[in-house]
XYZ file of C-alpha atoms in Angstrom:
717
model
C 17.277 20.929 -31.889
C 15.135 23.355 -29.855
C 16.729 26.543 -28.572
C 15.727 29.144 -26.037
C 15.402 32.772 -27.217
C 18.879 33.637 -25.851
C 20.711 30.824 -27.615
C 22.821 31.224 -30.722
C 23.746 28.413 -33.051
C 26.873 28.005 -35.170
C 27.347 25.248 -37.750
C 30.880 24.257 -38.749
C 31.371 21.978 -41.758
C 34.698 20.441 -42.797
C 35.228 18.010 -45.684
C 37.174 14.802 -45.374
C 40.421 14.622 -47.290
C 42.713 12.191 -49.010
C 46.368 12.933 -48.335
C 49.537 11.503 -49.887
C 47.945 11.397 -53.370
C 50.202 8.994 -55.283
C 53.818 10.178 -54.858
C 52.765 13.301 -52.949
C 53.603 11.990 -49.469
C 52.960 14.798 -46.949
C 52.723 17.209 -49.915
C 49.392 17.120 -51.766
C 45.875 16.519 -50.500
C 42.365 16.482 -51.916
C 39.219 17.612 -50.087
C 36.338 15.198 -50.729
C 32.559 15.435 -50.515
C 32.025 13.770 -47.133
C 31.481 16.357 -44.408
C 32.115 16.493 -40.674
C 29.478 18.764 -39.175
C 29.722 20.405 -35.750
C 26.586 22.090 -34.481
C 27.377 24.537 -31.675
C 24.743 25.978 -29.341
C 25.868 28.891 -27.181
C 24.022 29.659 -23.945
C 23.135 25.989 -23.389
C 21.625 25.572 -19.895
C 22.594 21.899 -19.643
C 26.266 22.763 -20.217
C 26.551 25.028 -17.172
C 27.640 22.159 -14.947
C 29.728 20.402 -17.615
C 33.541 20.338 -17.479
C 35.114 23.355 -19.166
C 31.621 24.782 -19.727
C 31.135 22.348 -22.618
C 28.733 19.445 -23.218
C 29.403 17.067 -26.141
C 27.024 14.751 -27.990
C 28.002 12.633 -30.975
C 26.463 10.660 -33.809
C 28.142 8.860 -36.675
C 31.219 6.735 -37.329
C 32.884 5.088 -34.324
C 30.179 6.328 -31.982
C 30.962 3.810 -29.257
C 34.659 4.729 -29.162
C 34.553 8.533 -29.287
C 35.462 10.261 -26.005
C 32.888 12.866 -24.979
C 35.056 14.593 -22.382
C 35.952 18.103 -23.612
C 39.633 17.725 -22.709
C 39.855 14.287 -24.395
C 37.768 14.758 -27.534
C 40.064 15.981 -30.323
C 37.668 18.670 -31.574
C 37.001 20.315 -28.208
C 40.540 19.658 -26.958
C 41.816 21.580 -29.978
C 39.299 24.373 -29.330
C 40.497 24.613 -25.709
C 44.103 24.913 -26.894
C 43.141 27.813 -29.185
C 41.160 29.500 -26.392
C 44.014 29.108 -23.886
C 46.407 30.678 -26.377
C 44.132 33.729 -26.022
C 43.919 33.669 -22.190
C 40.576 31.868 -22.032
C 40.850 28.784 -19.815
C 37.529 27.224 -20.845
C 34.572 27.862 -23.140
C 33.482 31.473 -22.468
C 29.810 30.546 -22.104
C 27.929 27.273 -21.617
C 28.236 25.465 -24.933
C 26.667 22.356 -26.413
C 28.787 20.774 -29.152
C 26.901 18.220 -31.246
C 29.114 16.319 -33.690
C 27.782 14.576 -36.802
C 30.565 12.550 -38.373
C 30.109 10.361 -41.476
C 33.909 10.154 -42.006
C 35.240 6.670 -41.127
C 37.808 6.777 -38.318
C 41.285 5.419 -38.926
C 40.662 4.695 -42.611
C 42.903 7.317 -44.253
C 40.145 9.780 -45.135
C 41.347 12.638 -42.992
C 39.085 12.189 -39.972
C 41.731 13.636 -37.638
C 42.549 16.481 -40.034
C 38.864 17.399 -40.287
C 38.559 17.252 -36.496
C 41.549 19.562 -36.017
C 40.243 22.104 -38.540
C 36.803 21.942 -36.911
C 38.374 22.332 -33.471
C 40.400 25.408 -34.360
C 37.326 26.905 -36.017
C 35.264 26.074 -32.914
C 37.745 27.896 -30.674
C 37.767 30.824 -33.075
C 33.969 31.090 -33.088
C 33.190 30.649 -29.400
C 36.126 32.873 -28.409
C 35.179 35.514 -31.008
C 38.843 35.616 -32.047
C 38.304 36.673 -35.691
C 41.138 34.505 -37.012
C 41.692 34.504 -40.776
C 41.841 31.188 -42.639
C 45.613 31.534 -42.968
C 45.914 32.020 -39.211
C 43.601 29.061 -38.621
C 46.061 26.999 -40.695
C 48.879 28.049 -38.350
C 46.974 26.684 -35.342
C 46.032 23.502 -37.211
C 49.680 22.828 -38.039
C 50.719 23.074 -34.412
C 48.488 20.064 -33.779
C 48.396 18.109 -37.062
C 51.916 18.589 -38.365
C 51.340 17.185 -41.818
C 49.877 19.992 -43.927
C 48.530 17.978 -46.860
C 45.259 16.914 -45.231
C 44.551 19.985 -43.061
C 45.243 22.409 -45.926
C 42.874 20.482 -48.188
C 40.173 20.325 -45.500
C 40.567 24.003 -44.666
C 40.746 25.508 -48.150
C 38.985 22.850 -50.233
C 39.921 21.414 -53.613
C 43.220 19.869 -54.710
C 45.964 21.464 -52.616
C 49.744 21.404 -52.376
C 51.345 22.600 -49.160
C 54.460 22.731 -47.051
C 55.283 23.375 -43.384
C 58.082 25.595 -42.121
C 60.360 24.387 -39.371
C 58.814 24.671 -35.910
C 60.595 25.349 -32.632
C 61.433 21.923 -31.100
C 60.970 23.309 -27.597
C 57.453 24.485 -28.403
C 56.671 21.061 -29.826
C 57.470 19.417 -26.497
C 54.998 21.545 -24.563
C 52.226 19.503 -22.940
C 49.640 22.180 -23.682
C 49.660 21.397 -27.422
C 47.360 18.531 -28.500
C 48.924 15.948 -30.815
C 46.641 14.535 -33.498
C 49.064 12.099 -35.066
C 49.021 9.740 -32.096
C 45.343 8.881 -32.556
C 43.133 7.070 -31.694
C 43.996 8.477 -28.250
C 45.025 12.156 -28.571
C 47.811 13.265 -26.257
C 48.883 16.644 -24.990
C 46.471 19.517 -24.610
C 47.025 19.568 -20.851
C 45.928 22.579 -18.849
C 49.139 23.411 -16.982
C 47.962 26.899 -16.067
C 50.499 28.334 -18.506
C 49.674 30.026 -21.800
C 50.386 27.500 -24.562
C 52.886 28.424 -27.272
C 51.290 30.474 -30.019
C 52.027 29.173 -33.510
C 54.338 31.397 -35.554
C 52.593 33.390 -38.276
C 52.488 31.770 -41.730
C 54.121 28.488 -40.728
C 52.389 26.754 -43.610
C 51.968 27.667 -47.260
C 49.541 26.221 -49.784
C 48.400 26.515 -53.387
C 45.267 25.095 -55.009
C 45.737 23.195 -58.252
C 43.136 22.793 -61.005
C 41.167 19.530 -61.052
C 39.510 18.201 -64.208
C 35.747 18.127 -63.604
C 35.276 14.678 -65.154
C 37.574 12.980 -62.607
C 35.686 11.332 -59.741
C 37.087 9.486 -56.719
C 36.157 5.918 -55.821
C 36.926 5.352 -52.141
C 37.042 1.627 -51.293
C 36.912 1.496 -47.493
C 37.972 -1.750 -45.758
C 36.323 -2.770 -42.509
C 39.384 -2.309 -40.300
C 41.390 0.603 -38.966
C 45.022 1.603 -39.356
C 45.920 3.935 -36.502
C 47.893 7.013 -37.510
C 50.715 6.233 -35.090
C 50.965 2.648 -36.365
C 51.023 3.787 -39.997
C 53.836 6.217 -39.195
C 55.847 3.605 -37.280
C 56.457 1.407 -40.337
C 58.094 4.189 -42.335
C 61.901 4.393 -42.455
C 63.770 7.339 -40.974
C 65.696 7.866 -44.244
C 65.171 7.044 -47.904
C 67.322 6.089 -50.849
C 68.124 9.033 -53.115
C 66.769 7.182 -56.157
C 63.389 6.632 -54.467
C 63.055 10.295 -53.527
C 63.911 11.392 -57.084
C 61.405 8.835 -58.425
C 58.620 10.472 -56.391
C 59.705 14.046 -57.125
C 59.667 13.427 -60.872
C 56.125 12.100 -60.726
C 54.616 14.643 -58.378
C 56.011 17.442 -60.574
C 53.814 16.205 -63.443
C 50.827 14.807 -61.542
C 49.567 18.126 -60.158
C 49.235 19.485 -63.696
C 47.995 16.244 -65.281
C 45.015 16.016 -62.910
C 43.813 19.440 -64.060
C 43.973 18.744 -67.788
C 40.954 17.972 -69.958
C 40.666 15.333 -71.256
C 42.674 13.493 -68.593
C 45.667 11.529 -69.875
C 45.232 8.076 -68.300
C 48.779 6.909 -69.060
C 50.370 10.047 -67.624
C 48.211 10.022 -64.487
C 48.574 6.286 -63.836
C 52.372 6.436 -64.110
C 52.415 9.714 -62.194
C 50.630 8.122 -59.214
C 53.291 5.468 -58.624
C 55.133 5.797 -55.312
C 58.267 4.451 -53.597
C 58.201 6.475 -50.393
C 55.181 5.408 -48.349
C 52.923 2.797 -49.999
C 55.574 0.033 -50.221
C 56.220 0.230 -46.481
C 52.541 0.095 -45.535
C 51.751 -3.100 -47.424
C 52.453 -5.083 -44.231
C 49.494 -3.281 -42.601
C 47.059 -3.928 -45.463
C 46.726 -7.547 -46.650
C 46.890 -8.003 -50.416
C 47.767 -4.358 -51.107
C 50.673 -5.034 -53.478
C 48.728 -7.499 -55.614
C 45.672 -5.231 -55.753
C 47.675 -2.195 -56.870
C 49.366 -4.223 -59.613
C 46.184 -5.832 -60.931
C 44.245 -2.666 -61.774
C 45.335 -0.531 -64.722
C 43.659 1.757 -67.278
C 44.044 -1.088 -69.781
C 42.368 -3.698 -67.592
C 39.673 -1.290 -66.385
C 38.742 1.446 -68.904
C 37.872 4.699 -67.209
C 40.483 4.221 -64.473
C 43.176 6.881 -64.238
C 45.142 5.924 -61.147
C 45.089 4.132 -57.815
C 46.741 4.812 -54.472
C 46.324 4.537 -50.733
C 44.234 7.330 -49.285
C 46.358 8.883 -46.568
C 47.906 6.148 -44.470
C 45.245 3.665 -45.592
C 43.677 1.209 -45.547
C 41.215 3.000 -47.880
C 42.080 2.777 -51.569
C 41.429 5.832 -53.714
C 40.784 5.138 -57.399
C 40.572 8.134 -59.723
C 38.307 7.466 -62.700
C 36.122 9.094 -65.328
C 33.662 6.215 -65.878
C 32.870 2.553 -65.029
C 32.803 3.436 -61.332
C 30.683 0.429 -60.279
C 32.864 -2.027 -62.173
C 36.128 -0.680 -60.744
C 34.796 -0.545 -57.167
C 33.335 -4.061 -57.354
C 36.620 -5.471 -58.630
C 38.620 -3.846 -55.826
C 36.206 -5.082 -53.164
C 36.396 -8.586 -54.648
C 40.185 -8.511 -54.302
C 39.923 -7.538 -50.644
C 37.357 -10.293 -50.083
C 40.020 -12.827 -51.114
C 41.847 -11.694 -47.964
C 38.596 -12.069 -45.963
C 38.259 -8.292 -45.689
C 34.835 -6.708 -46.043
C 34.613 -3.317 -47.754
C 32.182 -0.661 -48.798
C 32.690 2.089 -51.341
C 31.742 5.717 -51.898
C 31.825 7.772 -55.082
C 33.184 11.159 -54.029
C 33.967 14.442 -55.760
C 36.318 17.275 -54.811
C 34.882 19.548 -52.114
C 35.819 23.039 -53.240
C 34.455 25.005 -50.288
C 36.671 23.616 -47.534
C 35.814 24.895 -44.050
C 32.480 26.697 -43.921
C 30.908 28.382 -40.901
C 27.333 29.594 -40.700
C 25.601 31.134 -37.736
C 22.051 31.810 -36.608
C 21.587 34.227 -33.734
C 18.062 34.858 -32.468
C 19.108 38.050 -30.727
C 17.778 41.075 -32.589
C 20.961 42.946 -31.684
C 23.456 40.415 -33.067
C 26.111 42.058 -35.207
C 26.151 40.912 -38.813
C 28.772 41.153 -41.544
C 28.659 41.183 -45.332
C 30.084 37.645 -45.205
C 26.955 36.540 -43.293
C 25.007 37.371 -46.459
C 27.381 35.296 -48.590
C 29.581 38.088 -49.949
C 33.307 37.777 -49.267
C 35.217 41.052 -49.415
C 38.417 39.095 -48.715
C 37.881 36.903 -51.795
C 37.378 39.997 -53.925
C 40.623 41.473 -52.645
C 42.418 38.176 -53.241
C 41.179 38.152 -56.835
C 42.474 41.664 -57.501
C 45.914 40.713 -56.242
C 45.909 37.468 -58.242
C 45.131 39.104 -61.597
C 47.316 42.213 -61.387
C 50.171 40.691 -63.397
C 47.866 39.437 -66.166
C 46.112 42.795 -66.381
C 49.405 44.720 -66.420
C 50.578 42.645 -69.396
C 47.923 44.391 -71.548
C 49.296 47.917 -71.070
C 49.655 50.032 -74.215
C 50.491 53.655 -74.996
C 47.866 55.801 -73.327
C 46.684 53.174 -70.813
C 48.818 51.718 -68.029
C 46.395 48.823 -67.276
C 46.662 49.241 -63.511
C 43.642 48.079 -61.539
C 42.399 48.803 -58.064
C 41.197 52.370 -58.554
C 37.703 53.693 -59.204
C 37.944 53.734 -62.997
C 40.161 53.128 -65.989
C 42.029 56.026 -67.604
C 42.952 56.577 -71.262
C 45.260 59.319 -72.544
C 44.261 59.754 -76.195
C 47.278 61.916 -77.006
C 49.673 59.278 -75.662
C 47.701 56.677 -77.630
C 48.569 58.523 -80.846
C 45.480 60.700 -81.332
C 46.764 64.265 -81.470
C 43.402 65.569 -82.683
C 40.009 64.677 -81.182
C 38.985 61.322 -82.678
C 35.585 59.713 -83.038
C 35.119 57.337 -80.110
C 33.263 54.108 -80.801
C 32.051 51.727 -78.121
C 30.831 48.142 -78.090
C 29.286 45.897 -75.452
C 28.624 42.158 -75.566
C 28.770 38.856 -73.707
C 29.750 35.242 -74.314
C 26.284 33.671 -74.188
C 25.571 30.025 -73.489
C 29.050 28.956 -74.560
C 29.676 29.464 -70.844
C 27.559 26.349 -70.212
C 30.188 24.269 -72.019
C 32.918 25.922 -69.944
C 31.034 25.016 -66.741
C 30.683 21.405 -67.875
C 34.400 21.216 -68.660
C 35.501 23.298 -65.642
C 37.666 25.224 -68.112
C 37.445 29.009 -68.079
C 40.778 29.715 -69.770
C 39.350 30.620 -73.194
C 35.930 32.206 -72.675
C 37.643 35.437 -71.635
C 39.180 35.575 -75.125
C 35.674 35.099 -76.552
C 34.401 38.028 -74.506
C 37.070 40.351 -75.882
C 36.625 39.049 -79.434
C 32.897 39.698 -79.520
C 33.550 43.350 -78.669
C 36.729 44.277 -80.532
C 35.586 42.586 -83.754
C 32.525 44.835 -83.593
C 34.814 47.862 -83.281
C 37.149 46.966 -86.123
C 34.298 46.599 -88.625
C 33.624 50.300 -88.090
C 37.250 51.132 -88.783
C 38.073 51.826 -85.133
C 41.250 50.801 -83.331
C 40.388 49.096 -80.005
C 42.059 50.987 -77.161
C 40.557 49.817 -73.842
C 38.446 47.010 -72.472
C 36.479 46.492 -69.252
C 34.857 43.274 -68.048
C 31.976 42.369 -65.745
C 31.980 39.061 -63.840
C 28.873 38.085 -61.834
C 28.565 34.989 -59.645
C 26.776 33.671 -56.588
C 29.946 32.808 -54.648
C 33.321 34.026 -55.868
C 35.655 31.141 -56.688
C 38.988 32.920 -56.954
C 40.881 30.299 -59.042
C 38.018 30.150 -61.567
C 37.812 33.928 -61.798
C 41.577 34.183 -62.232
C 41.490 31.756 -65.173
C 38.697 33.784 -66.738
C 40.462 37.145 -66.351
C 43.717 35.689 -67.662
C 41.748 34.772 -70.800
C 40.409 38.326 -71.012
C 43.985 39.629 -70.762
C 45.101 37.282 -73.539
C 42.262 38.530 -75.758
C 43.242 42.126 -75.060
C 46.834 41.413 -76.070
C 45.645 39.826 -79.313
C 43.582 42.950 -80.014
C 46.179 45.471 -78.847
C 43.909 47.070 -76.250
C 44.445 47.591 -72.528
C 42.350 45.954 -69.806
C 41.783 49.067 -67.705
C 39.254 47.803 -65.187
C 36.369 45.523 -64.379
C 33.631 44.690 -61.937
C 33.215 41.507 -59.916
C 29.719 41.095 -58.501
C 29.103 38.423 -55.871
C 25.331 37.945 -55.662
C 24.263 35.012 -53.444
C 21.250 33.167 -54.820
C 21.407 34.650 -58.321
C 23.433 31.807 -59.851
C 23.831 28.077 -59.171
C 27.030 26.488 -57.838
C 30.131 27.634 -59.713
C 28.177 29.257 -62.547
C 28.772 32.884 -63.476
C 27.931 35.334 -66.239
C 30.280 37.734 -67.955
C 29.983 40.862 -70.045
C 32.456 43.276 -71.507
C 32.711 46.712 -73.086
C 35.389 47.998 -75.455
C 36.268 51.524 -76.545
C 37.924 52.281 -79.857
C 38.849 55.364 -81.799
C 38.777 56.563 -85.388
C 41.299 59.271 -86.277
C 39.948 62.621 -87.340
C 39.371 62.746 -91.060
C 39.049 59.006 -91.545
C 35.801 57.502 -92.837
C 33.524 55.684 -90.414
C 32.827 52.279 -91.919
C 30.850 51.015 -93.663
C 31.207 53.592 -96.434
C 27.822 52.795 -97.970
C 27.896 55.807 -100.288
C 31.011 54.472 -102.008
C 29.652 50.965 -102.654
C 28.704 49.955 -106.200
C 27.348 46.937 -108.039
C 30.248 44.651 -108.898
C 32.243 45.396 -105.732
C 33.901 42.240 -104.419
C 32.939 40.284 -101.300
C 35.869 38.736 -99.431
C 35.466 36.273 -96.579
C 37.846 35.637 -93.676
C 37.816 32.100 -92.284
C 36.462 31.372 -88.824
C 37.947 28.672 -86.592
C 34.674 27.084 -85.522
C 31.393 28.182 -84.012
C 33.034 31.208 -82.344
C 30.514 32.354 -79.682
C 27.132 31.995 -81.345
C 24.467 29.334 -81.709
C 25.546 27.426 -78.594
C 22.027 26.912 -77.295
C 21.295 24.859 -80.417
C 24.721 23.201 -80.386
C 24.162 21.992 -76.831
C 20.755 20.602 -77.785
C 22.274 18.707 -80.707
C 25.108 17.323 -78.568
C 22.574 16.206 -75.959
C 20.351 14.549 -78.573
C 23.384 12.735 -79.978
C 23.966 11.194 -76.538
C 27.423 12.728 -76.214
C 29.183 13.915 -73.076
C 31.473 16.911 -73.372
C 34.333 14.656 -72.285
C 33.693 12.188 -75.132
C 35.923 12.139 -78.188
C 34.649 14.656 -80.737
C 32.998 12.905 -83.737
C 34.413 15.622 -86.004
C 37.970 15.505 -84.558
C 39.305 12.357 -82.910
C 42.290 14.249 -81.473
C 40.173 16.154 -78.953
C 36.975 16.036 -76.913
C 33.572 17.519 -77.664
C 33.935 20.154 -74.958
C 37.519 21.146 -75.698
C 36.711 21.608 -79.388
C 33.593 23.661 -78.639
C 35.663 25.934 -76.372
C 37.978 26.959 -79.221
C 38.047 30.742 -78.754
C 36.597 33.233 -81.226
C 39.126 34.535 -83.730
C 40.211 38.157 -83.220
C 40.698 39.921 -86.557
C 41.920 43.315 -85.351
C 45.648 43.306 -86.108
C 45.428 41.915 -89.694
C 42.655 44.387 -90.591
C 44.068 47.637 -89.174
C 46.760 48.105 -91.873
C 44.202 47.451 -94.637
C 41.903 50.065 -93.101
C 44.770 52.556 -92.974
C 45.395 51.937 -96.696
C 41.697 52.540 -97.561
C 41.373 49.061 -99.087
C 38.042 48.292 -97.390
C 34.601 49.820 -97.965
C 32.740 47.832 -95.330
C 32.876 44.834 -93.017
C 30.388 42.543 -91.302
C 31.260 40.556 -88.170
C 29.387 37.265 -88.616
C 27.837 36.571 -85.207
C 24.292 35.692 -84.121
C 22.058 35.763 -87.179
C 24.797 34.374 -89.404
C 25.333 35.479 -92.984
C 21.713 36.398 -93.626
C 21.344 38.918 -90.817
C 24.843 40.397 -90.567
C 25.947 41.051 -94.160
C 22.985 43.393 -94.951
C 23.916 45.563 -91.946
C 26.905 46.956 -93.872
C 25.134 47.476 -97.226
C 23.053 50.337 -98.634
C 19.404 49.414 -99.173
C 19.710 49.246 -102.980
C 22.496 46.629 -102.939
C 22.560 42.963 -101.965
C 25.288 40.356 -101.468
C 25.481 37.636 -104.109
C 27.392 34.816 -102.384
C 28.730 31.471 -103.641
C 28.921 29.231 -100.550
C 31.086 26.671 -102.365
C 34.058 29.061 -102.272
C 35.022 28.395 -98.649
C 35.392 25.422 -96.319
C 32.919 24.773 -93.523
C 34.724 23.861 -90.251
C 34.259 20.193 -89.282
C 32.414 21.067 -86.073
C 29.823 23.076 -88.001
C 29.450 20.356 -90.640
C 28.780 17.884 -87.837
C 26.177 19.974 -85.975
C 24.364 20.675 -89.250
C 24.157 16.972 -90.036
C 23.528 15.674 -86.513
C 20.836 18.290 -85.973
C 19.301 17.874 -89.426
C 19.574 21.673 -89.731
C 18.353 23.128 -93.034
C 20.734 25.238 -95.097
C 18.570 28.317 -94.501
C 18.690 27.810 -90.731
C 22.404 27.024 -90.933
C 23.078 30.358 -92.664
C 21.167 32.382 -90.057
C 22.424 30.583 -86.937
C 26.195 30.075 -87.367
C 29.012 31.744 -89.245
C 29.225 28.699 -91.622
C 33.017 29.148 -91.747
C 33.348 32.921 -92.202
C 34.072 35.155 -89.231
C 34.216 38.336 -91.300
C 32.858 39.424 -94.703
C 34.492 42.450 -96.368
C 33.554 44.688 -99.288
C 36.291 46.039 -101.571
C 36.325 47.556 -105.005
C 37.273 45.221 -107.831
C 40.499 47.179 -108.213
C 41.518 46.733 -104.545
C 40.351 43.144 -104.014
C 43.566 41.353 -105.000
C 45.774 43.709 -102.981
C 43.487 43.329 -99.949
C 43.443 39.533 -100.161
C 47.232 39.367 -100.471
C 47.710 41.641 -97.459
C 45.331 39.581 -95.333
C 46.769 36.213 -96.388
C 50.293 37.507 -95.710
C 49.097 38.465 -92.219
C 48.009 34.878 -91.537
C 44.340 35.067 -92.423
C 42.553 32.791 -94.887
C 40.930 35.266 -97.262
C 38.759 34.049 -100.162
C 36.655 35.819 -102.772
C 33.072 34.713 -102.057
C 30.914 36.877 -104.332
C 29.956 40.397 -105.315
C 27.439 43.162 -104.745
C 24.349 43.161 -106.973
C 21.105 45.101 -107.189
C 18.773 44.310 -104.318
C 15.767 42.370 -105.634
C 14.135 41.953 -102.233
C 16.697 39.841 -100.331
C 19.790 41.337 -98.728
C 21.782 38.136 -99.216
C 21.437 35.613 -102.035
C 23.201 32.291 -101.378
C 24.163 30.011 -104.267
C 25.295 26.362 -104.236
C 23.931 25.618 -100.753
C 23.655 22.003 -101.899
C 27.391 21.749 -101.175
C 26.494 22.166 -97.494
C 24.084 19.262 -97.745
C 26.799 17.051 -99.244
C 29.341 18.137 -96.624
C 27.045 17.294 -93.715
């Protein structure tokens, strides 16, 4: 589209949506990856003589039937309502509205909801009204009074919502457009009066998690069901038992659809409905038989099936076998002489997006124009305050929102100046597994563990932690899950989360990916020995190992290569543990050893410790030893976790490489005198650790670590 130098262009994109998911009639909706696009050109010469200063062109679904009159087209009619609420009778300047619509009309995929959201956004943009998204929702709900589809289209993702009671007198006003009587919208008349403004916060919403492996098969029949007709077949009251039936299922379904791996039985049963689908079967030939004939048992990969919105589109949730499921459903419709097509869709997490391009050199720009949302950052801070506050400890109140985190050492128990010890680390490519699984609930624990375990090996008590979260576009629910994991790790370590940094850097990362780092501060009381105490170590001192619970946070670049070469998806059942998936097992968080070790340090039972991270046994154990001593280790004395046995075998990894890549089953290795070894092991085992004697210190003959019986690793793998 060519523009003159004085024209400005705005692009509004709104996803389609599927409302009434299973039993969630008028309650839950899902934004899907099919987008209505409205391209707006301000200062359009050809629009100067057009009604209401607006010229409409259209391409896409239902092209022959779409009204191009500004006061009859739902998008521009809605925009005019918003403008008139703000004393603007028509479009403020000549405007060309070009609509690209791939969303089928009257098929239950939220075409009217998308149009209403686009219309309110259009009025907001051309009128320069600066409405927030929450205020945009208020206007949408005056027009489309069923919040499930407009909330999903506006905010994106899997959304639950409700609508407060509206004033019946306002609802009768002719100035308010009515979307639910499509295909011909009513209302929106210009009476010369100011239309009723929607009350503030008339709708509320929350976004639920959605398991990344769940895709949506939309089977779209070649006929329409008008919104008004679909509403007319519903009863005015329902049996109590039917309402309870739906409430019981929707209470579980919103959680079940966010769990990994998805539970097919729970989701399939949870998507049954007695409130709207049974009444609409008369509008959709063969619906009852089709719904009964498709189950997770008959079609592996299927999770659940329901009408999308008011229908006639069927929405099948599945993790695999998409072609097979779609073909079967279309074949069933063909028995009723109904032609269909199908689309494989995914959740659209962005919701409404607006971008602008102004060729005027003097156009005002905002930080949001560059892709950085200050509002999202503020929303995140509010969302994580409770989790952060739960980590408070003496000396640190764990309140965020200031310019830095404070620590009162005296209140923390350090009456004399201590030695402060600091650590900094990240999670590494384990994050790639979290992205694949869309599960960020545990990697925050990993981040804390990698830091506080490095403090404890020096004898320091972790006191505070700070995190750094960098992304291209801040996804608040994802960031909240991550920070909640950080808070959990801090509680396990006994340190306070006193602050953090969230950096939104457009173009630096792809999609939902982010990177994270953290820094911990610990203290060693005056007079205590900084570990390792190399001067006190002697030949014959005992080596004690503490069990790991998997790969912890190291070696994931190689693990991912091995998983890929084995032809496994992260959602597949784990070959080493049939009770879980590959991804869920690999996301097991790093063990935090702080609380069991602190009492042993206080009792002077430990001479040195090595946190077994990148570099494995071979690189980390020598870091705690004097140059004249080496570790003589019998690898047959501890168990290798099943996941590590599997990656060693599947990757044909040599024992030498195994010992310098992963922890091999030991998260910590300790040095104690022969006289203290038994007491130390008892104390650690009583505290819940699995402590085993793995060897002793010997004279260094050229290698810092000597491993015996590595053939047991070969047998195990």
